[in-house]
Each structure stands twice: as C-alpha cells, then as structure tokens.
Amino acid sequence: MRPTSLDTTFLPSTTDISGLRMRVAKRGRTPTEILAILEKEDFTTAYDLLRHTARESVAKGEAQRALTSLSELELCIAQHQDAESPSMLDLRSAVMQTITALTIEVQGPGKGAATAAAHTLQLLATQPKRKDEPFLEILATLLFDIAYIHSQNGEYKQAEREMEKSIKILERLAKSDPERYASTVVTALGAATTVYHNRVKQAELLVRYQEATSNYTRMVSEGMTEATERLAESLAAEGDTLARMGRHREAMQYYTRTLKYLQRINPELDERQLRVSVSLAESMLRIDSMRDKAIHLLNTLLHKALKINSPAHHQRISELIASSKSRGLDILSLWHKVFPR
C-alpha cells in the first residue's frame, strides 16, 4: 500500500464499527440503503467505516470495485433532498476524500486523483470558515493525500506547504483527542521529512543543471556546434525543474531559450520542440496574467501536433485546454478558497 491517508497509522479507528460493517455489507444493499444507514451514525463512526472498507478493499485487491461503490454512494448523497445540510456535506466530503485516497491506490498520483481531490476541496470550500472537528479532520487528511500527489509529481514546494498545513491541523486536533490523532501526527511528520529531503535534492539538482548549462553555453560561444544539442537538453531540464519548484516565470525563460537552440538544430517543428512548447504553455497557464496567451498558444500547438502526427502530445494539449476552461478543478485556486490570503 502506498503511504496515503489509508495507512493504518493514519486516523486509527476509535469507534466500534463491527455492527455497522455487518449491516452495510449485507448482500444487495443499494447506495440509497447504505446512505440511510450511515446518516443515522455520528460522523466519526461513519468515517471510520469508510476508511476501514477502503483499506480492506486494497488489501484484498478489490480497490476498483470499492471505488465504484463509493462513487455511486457520493452521487446518491449529492441527489439527496438534504444534500446541502452540514451533516450531509460532511458525509459527502468524507466519501470524496476516501475516493481520493483509493484513486491514488488504483491509478497512482495522476489526473484522476487530482480531480477527486479538487472535487473534495470544492465541497470544503463551500464552508471555509468552519473549524469543527469533522471539517478539520477531512481537510487534514485530504491535504496529506494532495501533498503525496504533488510530491510524486516532483512539486515539492507545494507538497511541503500542504503537508505543513495538514500537520498543524492534526496537532490542533491531537490536543483534544490524542488517542485518535497522536499517531497520525507522527505519520505526517515522517512524510514531511521525506518531502523536505526531496526538495533539498531538487535544489541541488538545479545547481548541477545550472553548472552544466553554463559550461555548454561557453562551448557554443566558442564555436563548438556539437555542444548545441547538449545545451538545449540542459536548458530544458532546468526549465522542467524550475516548473516543478513552482518558479514558472523563470521556467518560461529557460523553455524559450531551449526553443531558440532547438530551432538552430532543426528549423522545422519536431517532437522535442513541441514538448518544450507545451511545457512553456503549461507554465504560462500557472500565471494569471498570461492565461489568455497560454490558451492561444495551446490552440496553435494542438494543430501542430496533428500536423506532425503526435497523438500523445495532442492528448496532453487537449487536457490542458480543457482544464484551463474548468478552473473549478484547479487545486491551487481551490486552496485559496479554503485558506484565504
């Protein structure tokens, strides 16, 4: 099992769910029937059941089936006549957070997990001023998983920020209920240490790229044309590292320089130039004042990808265009709704 919030040391069960498990697990239960059972329970008991069931499904190799069942339950809650009530919002958020963790287990820390996390944040963002235990418990757990998603994608700065916030919330909860939250704090601290070390390594890697870029730039200026290829590779790698560090304006500068040297090597647009151009547009998307230019560039690149027969890049560009039109799925924008500046 990956180190997601489903780890046994994260939010250990503090309620007796044995009877509830038997009632919910009865063969043929519909999502509506399961919801009718869960809504009669207190939040902690219901959440413990959701987490236990998810963890058990992973151990049995039945995570995908559990993911489907939870998705059906979430839809059932969304359609309930009291869907906007605090207790229903809590239960729906708990289901969505569990779906996020399970999606990581089934699909890895990719688009599916990020989308599930964003939907959960959307629900929490409808009541950002809440400070009660159910809200904070779901938020801290979700942030732990979002930090995992970002760290696995090399976005250590963002992951560190999310992990720090998760730990602060858990430490606050542990003061009133150490039995439930003390071991959770320890687990989160261990994960934060890993994220911090990885971020340090990333910074060290950036320094090595900078040294390599400097050397290759000197070689090119001295007329060593064969160094142009290596310089382009080093500049692109430096841009990628800066982008993962959240330094998108700097990344854009390196992507632009990369394209200049790649065009010297091959005046016609090729796969490498397209890849760097897409990365440039993605960094532009992260800067509010440049979003329109980024979308224009992506639309241009979409046609270029078709022209050079690059289906993988065409799909990636299409996904970026779609996400740019649906900012509700942007984790960073949702983050600021839950934690206003």
mmCIF file of N, CA and C in Angstrom, residues 256-335:
data_model
loop_
_atom_site.group_PDB
_atom_site.id
_atom_site.type_symbol
_atom_site.label_atom_id
_atom_site.label_comp_id
_atom_site.label_asym_id
_atom_site.label_seq_id
_atom_site.Cartn_x
_atom_site.Cartn_y
_atom_site.Cartn_z
ATOM 1 N N THR A 256 12.025 29.116 -23.397
ATOM 2 C CA THR A 256 12.181 29.978 -24.568
ATOM 3 C C THR A 256 13.594 29.858 -25.135
ATOM 4 N N ARG A 257 14.586 29.836 -24.256
ATOM 5 C CA ARG A 257 15.974 29.673 -24.713
ATOM 6 C C ARG A 257 16.182 28.299 -25.347
ATOM 7 N N THR A 258 15.557 27.291 -24.759
ATOM 8 C CA THR A 258 15.663 25.937 -25.317
ATOM 9 C C THR A 258 15.156 25.905 -26.758
ATOM 10 N N LEU A 259 13.995 26.516 -26.967
ATOM 11 C CA LEU A 259 13.404 26.525 -28.305
ATOM 12 C C LEU A 259 14.304 27.240 -29.313
ATOM 13 N N LYS A 260 14.973 28.278 -28.864
ATOM 14 C CA LYS A 260 15.878 29.008 -29.766
ATOM 15 C C LYS A 260 16.989 28.092 -30.268
ATOM 16 N N TYR A 261 17.571 27.303 -29.372
ATOM 17 C CA TYR A 261 18.662 26.405 -29.774
ATOM 18 C C TYR A 261 18.146 25.196 -30.547
ATOM 19 N N LEU A 262 16.960 24.687 -30.190
ATOM 20 C CA LEU A 262 16.392 23.561 -30.926
ATOM 21 C C LEU A 262 16.084 23.940 -32.373
ATOM 22 N N GLN A 263 15.669 25.203 -32.558
ATOM 23 C CA GLN A 263 15.377 25.658 -33.922
ATOM 24 C C GLN A 263 16.641 25.809 -34.750
ATOM 25 N N ARG A 264 17.771 26.037 -34.094
ATOM 26 C CA ARG A 264 19.044 26.050 -34.811
ATOM 27 C C ARG A 264 19.374 24.657 -35.332
ATOM 28 N N ILE A 265 19.045 23.651 -34.490
ATOM 29 C CA ILE A 265 19.333 22.267 -34.872
ATOM 30 C C ILE A 265 18.390 21.804 -35.972
ATOM 31 N N ASN A 266 17.096 22.158 -35.826
ATOM 32 C CA ASN A 266 16.096 21.753 -36.806
ATOM 33 C C ASN A 266 15.077 22.884 -36.966
ATOM 34 N N PRO A 267 15.114 23.616 -38.081
ATOM 35 C CA PRO A 267 14.201 24.750 -38.280
ATOM 36 C C PRO A 267 12.726 24.348 -38.291
ATOM 37 N N GLU A 268 12.440 23.090 -38.644
ATOM 38 C CA GLU A 268 11.063 22.618 -38.684
ATOM 39 C C GLU A 268 10.628 22.103 -37.307
ATOM 40 N N LEU A 269 9.362 22.345 -36.949
ATOM 41 C CA LEU A 269 8.851 21.874 -35.659
ATOM 42 C C LEU A 269 8.921 20.353 -35.577
ATOM 43 N N ASP A 270 9.522 19.842 -34.520
ATOM 44 C CA ASP A 270 9.597 18.396 -34.321
ATOM 45 C C ASP A 270 9.059 18.040 -32.932
ATOM 46 N N GLU A 271 9.180 16.763 -32.566
ATOM 47 C CA GLU A 271 8.638 16.278 -31.286
ATOM 48 C C GLU A 271 9.236 17.023 -30.092
ATOM 49 N N ARG A 272 10.554 17.240 -30.117
ATOM 50 C CA ARG A 272 11.202 17.908 -28.977
ATOM 51 C C ARG A 272 10.730 19.347 -28.847
ATOM 52 N N GLN A 273 10.673 20.052 -29.955
ATOM 53 C CA GLN A 273 10.210 21.432 -29.903
ATOM 54 C C GLN A 273 8.766 21.510 -29.422
ATOM 55 N N LEU A 274 7.951 20.553 -29.846
ATOM 56 C CA LEU A 274 6.554 20.527 -29.414
ATOM 57 C C LEU A 274 6.465 20.274 -27.914
ATOM 58 N N ARG A 275 7.269 19.338 -27.405
ATOM 59 C CA ARG A 275 7.256 19.015 -25.973
ATOM 60 C C ARG A 275 7.623 20.245 -25.139
ATOM 61 N N VAL A 276 8.676 20.956 -25.556
ATOM 62 C CA VAL A 276 9.110 22.141 -24.811
ATOM 63 C C VAL A 276 8.062 23.253 -24.934
ATOM 64 N N SER A 277 7.452 23.382 -26.093
ATOM 65 C CA SER A 277 6.419 24.404 -26.297
ATOM 66 C C SER A 277 5.210 24.145 -25.394
ATOM 67 N N VAL A 278 4.836 22.880 -25.243
ATOM 68 C CA VAL A 278 3.724 22.527 -24.359
ATOM 69 C C VAL A 278 4.087 22.853 -22.911
ATOM 70 N N SER A 279 5.327 22.562 -22.516
ATOM 71 C CA SER A 279 5.781 22.885 -21.159
ATOM 72 C C SER A 279 5.759 24.389 -20.929
ATOM 73 N N LEU A 280 6.167 25.144 -21.947
ATOM 74 C CA LEU A 280 6.128 26.609 -21.863
ATOM 75 C C LEU A 280 4.698 27.088 -21.642
ATOM 76 N N ALA A 281 3.757 26.555 -22.420
ATOM 77 C CA ALA A 281 2.355 26.943 -22.285
ATOM 78 C C ALA A 281 1.799 26.561 -20.915
ATOM 79 N N GLU A 282 2.226 25.408 -20.399
ATOM 80 C CA GLU A 282 1.738 24.959 -19.092
ATOM 81 C C GLU A 282 2.209 25.905 -17.987
ATOM 82 N N SER A 283 3.456 26.363 -18.068
ATOM 83 C CA SER A 283 3.945 27.331 -17.085
ATOM 84 C C SER A 283 3.205 28.654 -17.221
ATOM 85 N N MET A 284 2.916 29.055 -18.452
ATOM 86 C CA MET A 284 2.160 30.296 -18.672
ATOM 87 C C MET A 284 0.775 30.209 -18.050
ATOM 88 N N LEU A 285 0.170 29.014 -18.112
ATOM 89 C CA LEU A 285 -1.163 28.826 -17.527
ATOM 90 C C LEU A 285 -1.167 29.080 -16.021
ATOM 91 N N ARG A 286 -0.028 28.836 -15.381
ATOM 92 C CA ARG A 286 0.058 28.998 -13.921
ATOM 93 C C ARG A 286 0.181 30.471 -13.510
ATOM 94 N N ILE A 287 0.328 31.353 -14.494
ATOM 95 C CA ILE A 287 0.454 32.785 -14.208
ATOM 96 C C ILE A 287 -0.812 33.474 -14.711
ATOM 97 N N ASP A 288 -1.611 34.003 -13.802
ATOM 98 C CA ASP A 288 -2.937 34.531 -14.149
ATOM 99 C C ASP A 288 -2.904 35.514 -15.309
ATOM 100 N N SER A 289 -1.922 36.413 -15.305
ATOM 101 C CA SER A 289 -1.872 37.453 -16.338
ATOM 102 C C SER A 289 -1.527 36.898 -17.715
ATOM 103 N N MET A 290 -1.095 35.643 -17.784
ATOM 104 C CA MET A 290 -0.679 35.058 -19.057
ATOM 105 C C MET A 290 -1.587 33.930 -19.519
ATOM 106 N N ARG A 291 -2.687 33.710 -18.819
ATOM 107 C CA ARG A 291 -3.573 32.586 -19.155
ATOM 108 C C ARG A 291 -4.117 32.679 -20.582
ATOM 109 N N ASP A 292 -4.540 33.865 -21.001
ATOM 110 C CA ASP A 292 -5.104 34.014 -22.349
ATOM 111 C C ASP A 292 -4.062 33.687 -23.416
ATOM 112 N N LYS A 293 -2.838 34.175 -23.211
ATOM 113 C CA LYS A 293 -1.764 33.881 -24.159
ATOM 114 C C LYS A 293 -1.446 32.387 -24.170
ATOM 115 N N ALA A 294 -1.505 31.773 -22.994
ATOM 116 C CA ALA A 294 -1.221 30.340 -22.890
ATOM 117 C C ALA A 294 -2.254 29.526 -23.661
ATOM 118 N N ILE A 295 -3.526 29.895 -23.512
ATOM 119 C CA ILE A 295 -4.598 29.171 -24.211
ATOM 120 C C ILE A 295 -4.463 29.343 -25.721
ATOM 121 N N HIS A 296 -4.102 30.566 -26.141
ATOM 122 C CA HIS A 296 -3.885 30.807 -27.576
ATOM 123 C C HIS A 296 -2.748 29.935 -28.100
ATOM 124 N N LEU A 297 -1.664 29.859 -27.331
ATOM 125 C CA LEU A 297 -0.528 29.032 -27.733
ATOM 126 C C LEU A 297 -0.924 27.557 -27.792
ATOM 127 N N LEU A 298 -1.679 27.103 -26.817
ATOM 128 C CA LEU A 298 -2.099 25.701 -26.792
ATOM 129 C C LEU A 298 -2.973 25.353 -27.995
ATOM 130 N N ASN A 299 -3.858 26.250 -28.358
ATOM 131 C CA ASN A 299 -4.704 26.007 -29.533
ATOM 132 C C ASN A 299 -3.872 25.918 -30.809
ATOM 133 N N THR A 300 -2.839 26.728 -30.878
ATOM 134 C CA THR A 300 -1.930 26.666 -32.029
ATOM 135 C C THR A 300 -1.169 25.349 -32.033
ATOM 136 N N LEU A 301 -0.702 24.937 -30.853
ATOM 137 C CA LEU A 301 0.068 23.695 -30.737
ATOM 138 C C LEU A 301 -0.794 22.469 -31.018
ATOM 139 N N LEU A 302 -2.087 22.589 -30.727
ATOM 140 C CA LEU A 302 -2.999 21.467 -30.974
ATOM 141 C C LEU A 302 -2.991 21.100 -32.463
ATOM 142 N N HIS A 303 -3.004 22.109 -33.321
ATOM 143 C CA HIS A 303 -2.966 21.868 -34.768
ATOM 144 C C HIS A 303 -1.591 21.365 -35.196
ATOM 145 N N LYS A 304 -0.536 21.894 -34.550
ATOM 146 C CA LYS A 304 0.826 21.454 -34.873
ATOM 147 C C LYS A 304 1.002 19.971 -34.548
ATOM 148 N N ALA A 305 0.407 19.546 -33.430
ATOM 149 C CA ALA A 305 0.532 18.145 -33.015
ATOM 150 C C ALA A 305 -0.132 17.220 -34.037
ATOM 151 N N LEU A 306 -1.251 17.657 -34.561
ATOM 152 C CA LEU A 306 -1.909 16.872 -35.611
ATOM 153 C C LEU A 306 -1.058 16.822 -36.870
ATOM 154 N N LYS A 307 -0.448 17.959 -37.195
ATOM 155 C CA LYS A 307 0.329 18.068 -38.423
ATOM 156 C C LYS A 307 1.531 17.138 -38.423
ATOM 157 N N ILE A 308 2.190 17.003 -37.248
ATOM 158 C CA ILE A 308 3.380 16.134 -37.199
ATOM 159 C C ILE A 308 3.033 14.747 -36.661
ATOM 160 N N ASN A 309 1.726 14.465 -36.547
ATOM 161 C CA ASN A 309 1.247 13.142 -36.129
ATOM 162 C C ASN A 309 1.815 12.734 -34.766
ATOM 163 N N SER A 310 1.470 13.531 -33.749
ATOM 164 C CA SER A 310 1.924 13.254 -32.384
ATOM 165 C C SER A 310 0.708 13.119 -31.471
ATOM 166 N N PRO A 311 0.077 11.935 -31.433
ATOM 167 C CA PRO A 311 -1.150 11.758 -30.647
ATOM 168 C C PRO A 311 -0.969 11.981 -29.152
ATOM 169 N N ALA A 312 0.193 11.604 -28.606
ATOM 170 C CA ALA A 312 0.423 11.772 -27.165
ATOM 171 C C ALA A 312 0.420 13.250 -26.789
ATOM 172 N N HIS A 313 1.118 14.052 -27.584
ATOM 173 C CA HIS A 313 1.143 15.489 -27.309
ATOM 174 C C HIS A 313 -0.230 16.116 -27.571
ATOM 175 N N HIS A 314 -0.930 15.633 -28.585
ATOM 176 C CA HIS A 314 -2.265 16.149 -28.892
ATOM 177 C C HIS A 314 -3.208 15.924 -27.701
ATOM 178 N N GLN A 315 -3.120 14.751 -27.091
ATOM 179 C CA GLN A 315 -3.964 14.452 -25.930
ATOM 180 C C GLN A 315 -3.605 15.344 -24.750
ATOM 181 N N ARG A 316 -2.303 15.513 -24.509
ATOM 182 C CA ARG A 316 -1.854 16.353 -23.397
ATOM 183 C C ARG A 316 -2.311 17.800 -23.586
ATOM 184 N N ILE A 317 -2.182 18.310 -24.809
ATOM 185 C CA ILE A 317 -2.606 19.688 -25.090
ATOM 186 C C ILE A 317 -4.110 19.826 -24.893
ATOM 187 N N SER A 318 -4.866 18.845 -25.361
ATOM 188 C CA SER A 318 -6.331 18.862 -25.200
ATOM 189 C C SER A 318 -6.712 18.896 -23.727
ATOM 190 N N GLU A 319 -6.006 18.120 -22.901
ATOM 191 C CA GLU A 319 -6.279 18.096 -21.461
ATOM 192 C C GLU A 319 -5.989 19.443 -20.824
ATOM 193 N N LEU A 320 -4.901 20.085 -21.242
ATOM 194 C CA LEU A 320 -4.555 21.396 -20.685
ATOM 195 C C LEU A 320 -5.587 22.447 -21.071
ATOM 196 N N ILE A 321 -6.058 22.400 -22.321
ATOM 197 C CA ILE A 321 -7.084 23.345 -22.760
ATOM 198 C C ILE A 321 -8.369 23.136 -21.963
ATOM 199 N N ALA A 322 -8.744 21.859 -21.779
ATOM 200 C CA ALA A 322 -9.960 21.547 -21.023
ATOM 201 C C ALA A 322 -9.847 22.027 -19.577
ATOM 202 N N SER A 323 -8.704 21.790 -18.953
ATOM 203 C CA SER A 323 -8.529 22.205 -17.551
ATOM 204 C C SER A 323 -8.506 23.720 -17.421
ATOM 205 N N SER A 324 -8.010 24.411 -18.454
ATOM 206 C CA SER A 324 -7.964 25.875 -18.412
ATOM 207 C C SER A 324 -9.358 26.483 -18.442
ATOM 208 N N LYS A 325 -10.318 25.739 -19.009
ATOM 209 C CA LYS A 325 -11.697 26.218 -19.094
ATOM 210 C C LYS A 325 -12.515 25.820 -17.874
ATOM 211 N N SER A 326 -11.949 24.951 -17.035
ATOM 212 C CA SER A 326 -12.675 24.461 -15.860
ATOM 213 C C SER A 326 -11.820 24.683 -14.625
ATOM 214 N N ARG A 327 -11.737 25.907 -14.195
ATOM 215 C CA ARG A 327 -10.868 26.248 -13.075
ATOM 216 C C ARG A 327 -11.378 25.685 -11.753
ATOM 217 N N GLY A 328 -12.602 25.147 -11.779
ATOM 218 C CA GLY A 328 -13.129 24.513 -10.575
ATOM 219 C C GLY A 328 -12.329 23.282 -10.203
ATOM 220 N N LEU A 329 -11.571 22.728 -11.166
ATOM 221 C CA LEU A 329 -10.761 21.552 -10.899
ATOM 222 C C LEU A 329 -9.309 21.926 -10.632
ATOM 223 N N ASP A 330 -9.048 23.219 -10.455
ATOM 224 C CA ASP A 330 -7.692 23.694 -10.189
ATOM 225 C C ASP A 330 -7.448 23.656 -8.688
ATOM 226 N N ILE A 331 -6.584 22.744 -8.237
ATOM 227 C CA ILE A 331 -6.339 22.588 -6.802
ATOM 228 C C ILE A 331 -5.825 23.878 -6.180
ATOM 229 N N LEU A 332 -4.960 24.598 -6.893
ATOM 230 C CA LEU A 332 -4.386 25.812 -6.324
ATOM 231 C C LEU A 332 -5.439 26.897 -6.115
ATOM 232 N N SER A 333 -6.354 27.048 -7.075
ATOM 233 C CA SER A 333 -7.390 28.065 -6.912
ATOM 234 C C SER A 333 -8.341 27.687 -5.780
ATOM 235 N N LEU A 334 -8.619 26.398 -5.642
ATOM 236 C CA LEU A 334 -9.490 25.937 -4.552
ATOM 237 C C LEU A 334 -8.808 26.086 -3.202
ATOM 238 N N TRP A 335 -7.496 25.892 -3.195
ATOM 239 C CA TRP A 335 -6.712 26.050 -1.962
ATOM 240 C C TRP A 335 -6.946 27.445 -1.380
#
